């Protein structure tokens, strides 16, 4: 069965060791640790209203969109590359074509897992800290936390890191991985800087958005066993339904009774047995019960 082949291949591949937490390379694990530390440092700096919050206010009061208004139209359209809906549809269409060509669901499932983790982690921090954006700030120098906002970290920035970076993660050749990494980095850095230019995010929002997206990408190999098992389950269900609907599938025997119960070999199917008649003889008419019991009268 296809499910058994996929699971056995998963256990035998050297880059997917058994166990709930596959091993990552030292470089990737080091980058993951540094990114998590950077993420926590930004959160602590904003919570403590440190120099980072002062930098947020300096850039916000500088109003970059008024300093360079000639690029406002282009950047207002460019920032869509970080919006969750359009980018997810575009990348999913490309990965869906790849899945169809390669006869595997891994590209689409990897994207689904990454977006699920991103929305859950970023959404929780946004709601938990409740920071207001620059256009809704109320007090100069304040971190604007727990005020009912949902701006920290930047969702556009984090989404740009994940949706464009996953193309490099799923690349099949080193050359494609290098080029897609450059493209993903340009889009992610550009979208983050654009949100600061437009005044929709603080600088610290963008920094945390970059870190949040990078944490998802670097930790995605830990999700590979779950991705493989979901793929195997989907293929098993498809095989089961395909086999059930096939004209070669086994059908119930015609000797079964209409109620589904087997018919005994000795069970009477029709009325009382009629004794066999000799050829040419007139068939005997059935007699009533009283005729059978009463003896014939003599005259």
mmCIF file of C-alpha atoms in Angstrom:
data_model
loop_
_atom_site.group_PDB
_atom_site.id
_atom_site.type_symbol
_atom_site.label_atom_id
_atom_site.label_comp_id
_atom_site.label_asym_id
_atom_site.label_seq_id
_atom_site.Cartn_x
_atom_site.Cartn_y
_atom_site.Cartn_z
ATOM 1 C CA UNK A 1 0.000 0.000 0.000
ATOM 2 C CA UNK A 2 1.172 3.558 -0.730
ATOM 3 C CA UNK A 3 0.889 4.566 2.938
ATOM 4 C CA UNK A 4 3.305 1.860 4.059
ATOM 5 C CA UNK A 5 5.797 2.829 1.372
ATOM 6 C CA UNK A 6 5.744 6.490 2.384
ATOM 7 C CA UNK A 7 6.164 5.742 6.087
ATOM 8 C CA UNK A 8 8.956 3.248 5.479
ATOM 9 C CA UNK A 9 10.756 5.737 3.255
ATOM 10 C CA UNK A 10 10.353 8.389 5.956
ATOM 11 C CA UNK A 11 12.022 6.144 8.522
ATOM 12 C CA UNK A 12 14.880 5.176 6.206
ATOM 13 C CA UNK A 13 15.864 8.621 4.930
ATOM 14 C CA UNK A 14 18.993 9.891 6.710
ATOM 15 C CA UNK A 15 17.929 13.558 6.732
ATOM 16 C CA UNK A 16 14.681 12.661 8.499
ATOM 17 C CA UNK A 17 15.696 10.761 11.621
ATOM 18 C CA UNK A 18 13.117 9.041 13.754
ATOM 19 C CA UNK A 19 11.617 10.638 16.786
ATOM 20 C CA UNK A 20 9.458 13.686 17.459
ATOM 21 C CA UNK A 21 12.336 16.175 17.034
ATOM 22 C CA UNK A 22 14.512 15.572 13.963
ATOM 23 C CA UNK A 23 18.077 16.820 14.148
ATOM 24 C CA UNK A 24 18.954 20.005 12.305
ATOM 25 C CA UNK A 25 22.370 21.093 11.110
ATOM 26 C CA UNK A 26 24.507 23.057 13.556
ATOM 27 C CA UNK A 27 24.312 26.144 11.384
ATOM 28 C CA UNK A 28 20.520 26.088 11.231
ATOM 29 C CA UNK A 29 20.223 25.323 14.937
ATOM 30 C CA UNK A 30 22.611 28.176 15.741
ATOM 31 C CA UNK A 31 20.643 30.601 13.569
ATOM 32 C CA UNK A 32 17.419 29.438 15.191
ATOM 33 C CA UNK A 33 18.829 30.075 18.703
ATOM 34 C CA UNK A 34 20.167 33.510 17.759
ATOM 35 C CA UNK A 35 16.862 34.493 16.165
ATOM 36 C CA UNK A 36 14.869 33.423 19.217
ATOM 37 C CA UNK A 37 17.231 35.439 21.449
ATOM 38 C CA UNK A 38 16.843 38.456 19.155
ATOM 39 C CA UNK A 39 13.049 38.039 19.256
ATOM 40 C CA UNK A 40 12.998 38.032 23.062
ATOM 41 C CA UNK A 41 15.391 40.982 23.253
ATOM 42 C CA UNK A 42 13.084 43.126 21.112
ATOM 43 C CA UNK A 43 10.058 42.243 23.232
ATOM 44 C CA UNK A 44 11.926 43.081 26.429
ATOM 45 C CA UNK A 45 13.211 46.367 24.948
ATOM 46 C CA UNK A 46 9.677 47.466 24.040
ATOM 47 C CA UNK A 47 8.226 46.352 27.368
ATOM 48 C CA UNK A 48 10.907 48.363 29.171
ATOM 49 C CA UNK A 49 10.372 51.496 27.015
ATOM 50 C CA UNK A 50 14.079 51.592 26.201
ATOM 51 C CA UNK A 51 16.047 53.356 23.454
ATOM 52 C CA UNK A 52 14.244 51.211 20.883
ATOM 53 C CA UNK A 53 10.927 52.886 21.699
ATOM 54 C CA UNK A 54 12.624 56.295 21.435
ATOM 55 C CA UNK A 55 13.878 55.294 17.977
ATOM 56 C CA UNK A 56 10.334 54.338 17.045
ATOM 57 C CA UNK A 57 9.126 57.807 17.900
ATOM 58 C CA UNK A 58 11.997 59.586 16.140
ATOM 59 C CA UNK A 59 11.296 57.777 12.873
ATOM 60 C CA UNK A 60 7.560 58.274 13.243
ATOM 61 C CA UNK A 61 7.912 62.048 13.827
ATOM 62 C CA UNK A 62 10.317 62.262 10.877
ATOM 63 C CA UNK A 63 7.425 61.068 8.672
ATOM 64 C CA UNK A 64 9.302 59.435 5.778
ATOM 65 C CA UNK A 65 6.203 59.446 3.552
ATOM 66 C CA UNK A 66 6.329 63.265 3.608
ATOM 67 C CA UNK A 67 10.083 63.416 2.996
ATOM 68 C CA UNK A 68 9.904 61.337 -0.214
ATOM 69 C CA UNK A 69 6.352 61.602 -1.556
ATOM 70 C CA UNK A 70 7.402 60.711 -5.106
ATOM 71 C CA UNK A 71 7.751 57.000 -4.241
ATOM 72 C CA UNK A 72 4.592 56.788 -2.185
ATOM 73 C CA UNK A 73 2.459 55.352 -4.991
ATOM 74 C CA UNK A 74 4.942 52.626 -5.892
ATOM 75 C CA UNK A 75 5.561 51.576 -2.283
ATOM 76 C CA UNK A 76 1.855 51.608 -1.526
ATOM 77 C CA UNK A 77 1.453 48.908 -4.194
ATOM 78 C CA UNK A 78 4.691 47.102 -3.311
ATOM 79 C CA UNK A 79 3.579 46.493 0.281
ATOM 80 C CA UNK A 80 0.864 44.156 -1.044
ATOM 81 C CA UNK A 81 3.660 41.568 -1.453
ATOM 82 C CA UNK A 82 3.456 41.158 2.318
ATOM 83 C CA UNK A 83 -0.324 40.978 2.590
ATOM 84 C CA UNK A 84 -1.474 37.536 3.694
ATOM 85 C CA UNK A 85 -4.300 36.923 1.224
ATOM 86 C CA UNK A 86 -2.723 37.775 -2.157
ATOM 87 C CA UNK A 87 0.685 36.289 -1.351
ATOM 88 C CA UNK A 88 -0.775 33.064 0.032
ATOM 89 C CA UNK A 89 -2.919 32.553 -3.083
ATOM 90 C CA UNK A 90 -0.015 33.299 -5.429
ATOM 91 C CA UNK A 91 2.491 31.049 -3.673
ATOM 92 C CA UNK A 92 -0.085 28.290 -3.143
ATOM 93 C CA UNK A 93 -0.859 28.273 -6.878
ATOM 94 C CA UNK A 94 2.814 27.782 -7.713
ATOM 95 C CA UNK A 95 3.319 25.100 -5.078
ATOM 96 C CA UNK A 96 0.106 23.379 -6.157
ATOM 97 C CA UNK A 97 1.481 23.079 -9.685
ATOM 98 C CA UNK A 98 4.699 21.657 -8.269
ATOM 99 C CA UNK A 99 2.738 19.161 -6.187
ATOM 100 C CA UNK A 100 0.849 18.025 -9.273
ATOM 101 C CA UNK A 101 4.033 17.650 -11.310
ATOM 102 C CA UNK A 102 5.945 15.801 -8.587
ATOM 103 C CA UNK A 103 2.953 13.734 -7.376
ATOM 104 C CA UNK A 104 3.492 14.816 -3.778
ATOM 105 C CA UNK A 105 1.617 17.028 -1.330
ATOM 106 C CA UNK A 106 4.711 18.125 0.581
ATOM 107 C CA UNK A 107 5.010 21.650 -0.955
ATOM 108 C CA UNK A 108 1.405 22.547 -0.177
ATOM 109 C CA UNK A 109 1.488 20.946 3.258
ATOM 110 C CA UNK A 110 4.722 22.744 4.156
ATOM 111 C CA UNK A 111 3.124 26.054 3.216
ATOM 112 C CA UNK A 112 0.015 25.212 5.226
ATOM 113 C CA UNK A 113 2.012 24.254 8.310
ATOM 114 C CA UNK A 114 4.162 27.392 8.060
ATOM 115 C CA UNK A 115 1.180 29.741 7.718
ATOM 116 C CA UNK A 116 -0.657 28.005 10.539
ATOM 117 C CA UNK A 117 2.302 28.393 12.892
ATOM 118 C CA UNK A 118 2.850 31.980 11.786
ATOM 119 C CA UNK A 119 -0.754 33.067 12.303
ATOM 120 C CA UNK A 120 -0.959 31.364 15.683
ATOM 121 C CA UNK A 121 2.313 32.771 17.056
ATOM 122 C CA UNK A 122 2.055 36.286 15.620
ATOM 123 C CA UNK A 123 -1.641 36.559 16.415
ATOM 124 C CA UNK A 124 -1.101 35.556 20.038
ATOM 125 C CA UNK A 125 1.587 38.211 20.569
ATOM 126 C CA UNK A 126 -0.464 40.871 18.790
ATOM 127 C CA UNK A 127 -3.510 40.265 20.966
ATOM 128 C CA UNK A 128 -1.495 39.774 24.149
ATOM 129 C CA UNK A 129 0.465 43.039 23.910
ATOM 130 C CA UNK A 130 -2.251 45.139 22.240
ATOM 131 C CA UNK A 131 0.105 47.809 20.890
ATOM 132 C CA UNK A 132 -1.232 50.792 18.944
ATOM 133 C CA UNK A 133 0.270 51.832 15.615
ATOM 134 C CA UNK A 134 1.973 55.148 14.870
ATOM 135 C CA UNK A 135 -1.176 56.728 13.400
ATOM 136 C CA UNK A 136 -3.124 55.958 16.584
ATOM 137 C CA UNK A 137 -0.475 56.766 19.197
ATOM 138 C CA UNK A 138 -1.675 58.877 22.107
ATOM 139 C CA UNK A 139 1.427 59.842 24.124
ATOM 140 C CA UNK A 140 4.869 60.729 22.800
ATOM 141 C CA UNK A 141 7.553 58.432 24.169
ATOM 142 C CA UNK A 142 5.091 55.740 25.233
ATOM 143 C CA UNK A 143 5.307 52.155 24.039
ATOM 144 C CA UNK A 144 1.517 52.217 23.485
ATOM 145 C CA UNK A 145 1.068 48.721 24.890
ATOM 146 C CA UNK A 146 -2.156 47.089 26.138
ATOM 147 C CA UNK A 147 -4.257 49.732 24.420
ATOM 148 C CA UNK A 148 -6.355 47.451 22.232
ATOM 149 C CA UNK A 149 -4.111 47.547 19.166
ATOM 150 C CA UNK A 150 -2.797 44.670 17.057
ATOM 151 C CA UNK A 151 0.356 46.087 15.456
ATOM 152 C CA UNK A 152 3.248 44.367 17.253
ATOM 153 C CA UNK A 153 4.827 42.416 15.559
ATOM 154 C CA UNK A 154 4.284 43.439 11.945
ATOM 155 C CA UNK A 155 2.136 40.813 10.241
ATOM 156 C CA UNK A 156 3.017 42.083 6.757
ATOM 157 C CA UNK A 157 6.714 41.670 7.464
ATOM 158 C CA UNK A 158 6.443 38.233 9.057
ATOM 159 C CA UNK A 159 4.164 37.013 6.284
ATOM 160 C CA UNK A 160 6.586 38.230 3.611
ATOM 161 C CA UNK A 161 9.434 36.333 5.288
ATOM 162 C CA UNK A 162 7.468 33.066 5.425
ATOM 163 C CA UNK A 163 5.588 33.073 2.114
ATOM 164 C CA UNK A 164 8.567 34.086 -0.028
ATOM 165 C CA UNK A 165 11.153 32.304 2.077
ATOM 166 C CA UNK A 166 9.388 28.964 1.849
ATOM 167 C CA UNK A 167 10.076 28.931 -1.895
ATOM 168 C CA UNK A 168 13.777 28.768 -1.074
ATOM 169 C CA UNK A 169 13.116 26.184 1.639
ATOM 170 C CA UNK A 170 11.396 23.900 -0.875
ATOM 171 C CA UNK A 171 13.899 24.469 -3.705
ATOM 172 C CA UNK A 172 15.278 21.250 -5.170
ATOM 173 C CA UNK A 173 18.678 22.515 -6.399
ATOM 174 C CA UNK A 174 21.375 24.621 -4.677
ATOM 175 C CA UNK A 175 21.285 27.218 -7.442
ATOM 176 C CA UNK A 176 17.511 27.660 -7.192
ATOM 177 C CA UNK A 177 17.789 27.847 -3.412
ATOM 178 C CA UNK A 178 20.348 30.651 -3.616
ATOM 179 C CA UNK A 179 18.330 32.711 -6.096
ATOM 180 C CA UNK A 180 15.059 32.228 -4.246
ATOM 181 C CA UNK A 181 16.747 33.127 -0.954
ATOM 182 C CA UNK A 182 17.878 36.431 -2.466
ATOM 183 C CA UNK A 183 14.409 37.142 -3.879
ATOM 184 C CA UNK A 184 12.737 36.253 -0.574
ATOM 185 C CA UNK A 185 15.147 38.444 1.395
ATOM 186 C CA UNK A 186 14.573 41.417 -0.931
ATOM 187 C CA UNK A 187 10.797 41.094 -0.633
ATOM 188 C CA UNK A 188 10.880 40.626 3.139
ATOM 189 C CA UNK A 189 13.273 43.528 3.784
ATOM 190 C CA UNK A 190 11.441 45.743 1.300
ATOM 191 C CA UNK A 191 7.994 45.094 2.746
ATOM 192 C CA UNK A 192 9.201 45.755 6.282
ATOM 193 C CA UNK A 193 10.910 49.017 5.347
ATOM 194 C CA UNK A 194 7.865 50.080 3.332
ATOM 195 C CA UNK A 195 5.546 49.742 6.329
ATOM 196 C CA UNK A 196 7.845 52.071 8.274
ATOM 197 C CA UNK A 197 7.876 54.529 5.354
ATOM 198 C CA UNK A 198 4.072 54.515 5.168
ATOM 199 C CA UNK A 199 3.804 55.046 8.918
ATOM 200 C CA UNK A 200 1.715 51.929 9.535
ATOM 201 C CA UNK A 201 4.318 50.260 11.777
ATOM 202 C CA UNK A 202 6.993 51.170 14.273
ATOM 203 C CA UNK A 203 10.594 50.176 13.603
ATOM 204 C CA UNK A 204 10.406 47.651 16.447
ATOM 205 C CA UNK A 205 7.283 46.127 14.873
ATOM 206 C CA UNK A 206 9.251 45.387 11.717
ATOM 207 C CA UNK A 207 12.262 44.015 13.572
ATOM 208 C CA UNK A 208 10.037 41.623 15.503
ATOM 209 C CA UNK A 209 8.183 40.673 12.308
ATOM 210 C CA UNK A 210 11.458 39.692 10.627
ATOM 211 C CA UNK A 211 12.424 37.616 13.662
ATOM 212 C CA UNK A 212 8.974 35.966 13.906
ATOM 213 C CA UNK A 213 9.003 34.883 10.261
ATOM 214 C CA UNK A 214 12.584 33.647 10.409
ATOM 215 C CA UNK A 215 11.862 31.544 13.501
ATOM 216 C CA UNK A 216 9.079 29.757 11.591
ATOM 217 C CA UNK A 217 11.294 29.076 8.576
ATOM 218 C CA UNK A 218 14.250 27.852 10.615
ATOM 219 C CA UNK A 219 12.062 25.598 12.776
ATOM 220 C CA UNK A 220 10.061 24.140 9.891
ATOM 221 C CA UNK A 221 12.238 20.969 9.607
ATOM 222 C CA UNK A 222 10.811 19.881 12.962
ATOM 223 C CA UNK A 223 7.405 19.713 11.240
ATOM 224 C CA UNK A 224 8.595 17.391 8.453
ATOM 225 C CA UNK A 225 7.531 14.128 10.199
ATOM 226 C CA UNK A 226 4.037 15.540 10.737
ATOM 227 C CA UNK A 227 3.916 16.724 7.122
ATOM 228 C CA UNK A 228 4.892 13.246 5.877
ATOM 229 C CA UNK A 229 2.252 11.554 8.034
ATOM 230 C CA UNK A 230 -0.499 13.905 6.865
ATOM 231 C CA UNK A 231 0.543 13.251 3.274
ATOM 232 C CA UNK A 232 0.457 9.488 3.843
ATOM 233 C CA UNK A 233 -3.003 9.767 5.423
ATOM 234 C CA UNK A 234 -4.364 11.777 2.504
ATOM 235 C CA UNK A 235 -2.999 9.297 -0.040
ATOM 236 C CA UNK A 236 -4.395 6.369 1.972
ATOM 237 C CA UNK A 237 -7.861 7.931 2.065
ATOM 238 C CA UNK A 238 -7.715 8.661 -1.644
ATOM 239 C CA UNK A 239 -6.691 5.087 -2.370
ATOM 240 C CA UNK A 240 -9.479 3.722 -0.204
ATOM 241 C CA UNK A 241 -12.189 5.811 -1.865
ATOM 242 C CA UNK A 242 -10.789 5.129 -5.333
ATOM 243 C CA UNK A 243 -10.819 1.388 -4.706
ATOM 244 C CA UNK A 244 -14.339 1.480 -3.259
ATOM 245 C CA UNK A 245 -15.674 3.254 -6.338
ATOM 246 C CA UNK A 246 -13.851 1.066 -8.847
ATOM 247 C CA UNK A 247 -15.918 -1.375 -11.017
ATOM 248 C CA UNK A 248 -13.398 -4.073 -10.050
ATOM 249 C CA UNK A 249 -14.168 -3.707 -6.346
ATOM 250 C CA UNK A 250 -15.704 -6.825 -4.759
ATOM 251 C CA UNK A 251 -19.501 -6.792 -4.690
ATOM 252 C CA UNK A 252 -21.877 -8.639 -2.317
ATOM 253 C CA UNK A 253 -22.867 -12.159 -3.412
ATOM 254 C CA UNK A 254 -26.226 -12.563 -5.152
ATOM 255 C CA UNK A 255 -27.032 -15.586 -2.982
ATOM 256 C CA UNK A 256 -27.508 -13.396 0.041
ATOM 257 C CA UNK A 257 -31.015 -12.708 1.222
ATOM 258 C CA UNK A 258 -32.564 -9.234 0.751
ATOM 259 C CA UNK A 259 -32.159 -8.578 4.486
ATOM 260 C CA UNK A 260 -28.445 -9.262 4.344
ATOM 261 C CA UNK A 261 -28.665 -12.567 6.252
ATOM 262 C CA UNK A 262 -27.213 -15.725 4.658
ATOM 263 C CA UNK A 263 -29.710 -18.306 3.483
ATOM 264 C CA UNK A 264 -29.336 -21.775 4.959
ATOM 265 C CA UNK A 265 -28.881 -24.641 2.524
ATOM 266 C CA UNK A 266 -31.776 -26.529 4.166
ATOM 267 C CA UNK A 267 -34.129 -23.580 4.376
ATOM 268 C CA UNK A 268 -37.367 -23.981 2.349
ATOM 269 C CA UNK A 269 -37.446 -21.304 -0.347
ATOM 270 C CA UNK A 270 -40.956 -22.067 -1.779
ATOM 271 C CA UNK A 271 -44.133 -23.840 -0.738
ATOM 272 C CA UNK A 272 -44.560 -27.501 0.338
ATOM 273 C CA UNK A 273 -42.747 -30.059 -1.741
ATOM 274 C CA UNK A 274 -44.863 -31.702 -4.464
ATOM 275 C CA UNK A 275 -43.972 -35.327 -5.193
ATOM 276 C CA UNK A 276 -42.591 -36.021 -8.592
ATOM 277 C CA UNK A 277 -45.057 -37.361 -11.167
ATOM 278 C CA UNK A 278 -44.449 -39.960 -13.782
ATOM 279 C CA UNK A 279 -44.325 -38.758 -17.355
ATOM 280 C CA UNK A 280 -47.757 -38.373 -18.847
ATOM 281 C CA UNK A 281 -49.534 -38.699 -15.485
ATOM 282 C CA UNK A 282 -52.102 -36.172 -14.413
ATOM 283 C CA UNK A 283 -50.788 -34.003 -11.614
ATOM 284 C CA UNK A 284 -52.464 -34.637 -8.300
ATOM 285 C CA UNK A 285 -54.452 -31.800 -6.809
ATOM 286 C CA UNK A 286 -53.518 -30.812 -3.305
ATOM 287 C CA UNK A 287 -56.001 -32.021 -0.684
ATOM 288 C CA UNK A 288 -57.263 -30.191 2.300
ATOM 289 C CA UNK A 289 -56.174 -31.122 5.776
ATOM 290 C CA UNK A 290 -59.490 -32.781 6.710
ATOM 291 C CA UNK A 291 -59.330 -34.929 3.608
ATOM 292 C CA UNK A 292 -55.913 -36.141 4.598
ATOM 293 C CA UNK A 293 -56.943 -37.136 8.106
ATOM 294 C CA UNK A 294 -60.468 -38.612 7.437
ATOM 295 C CA UNK A 295 -60.553 -42.165 6.105
ATOM 296 C CA UNK A 296 -62.411 -42.887 2.881
ATOM 297 C CA UNK A 297 -66.054 -43.986 3.524
ATOM 298 C CA UNK A 298 -67.357 -47.251 2.142
ATOM 299 C CA UNK A 299 -70.823 -47.672 0.669
#
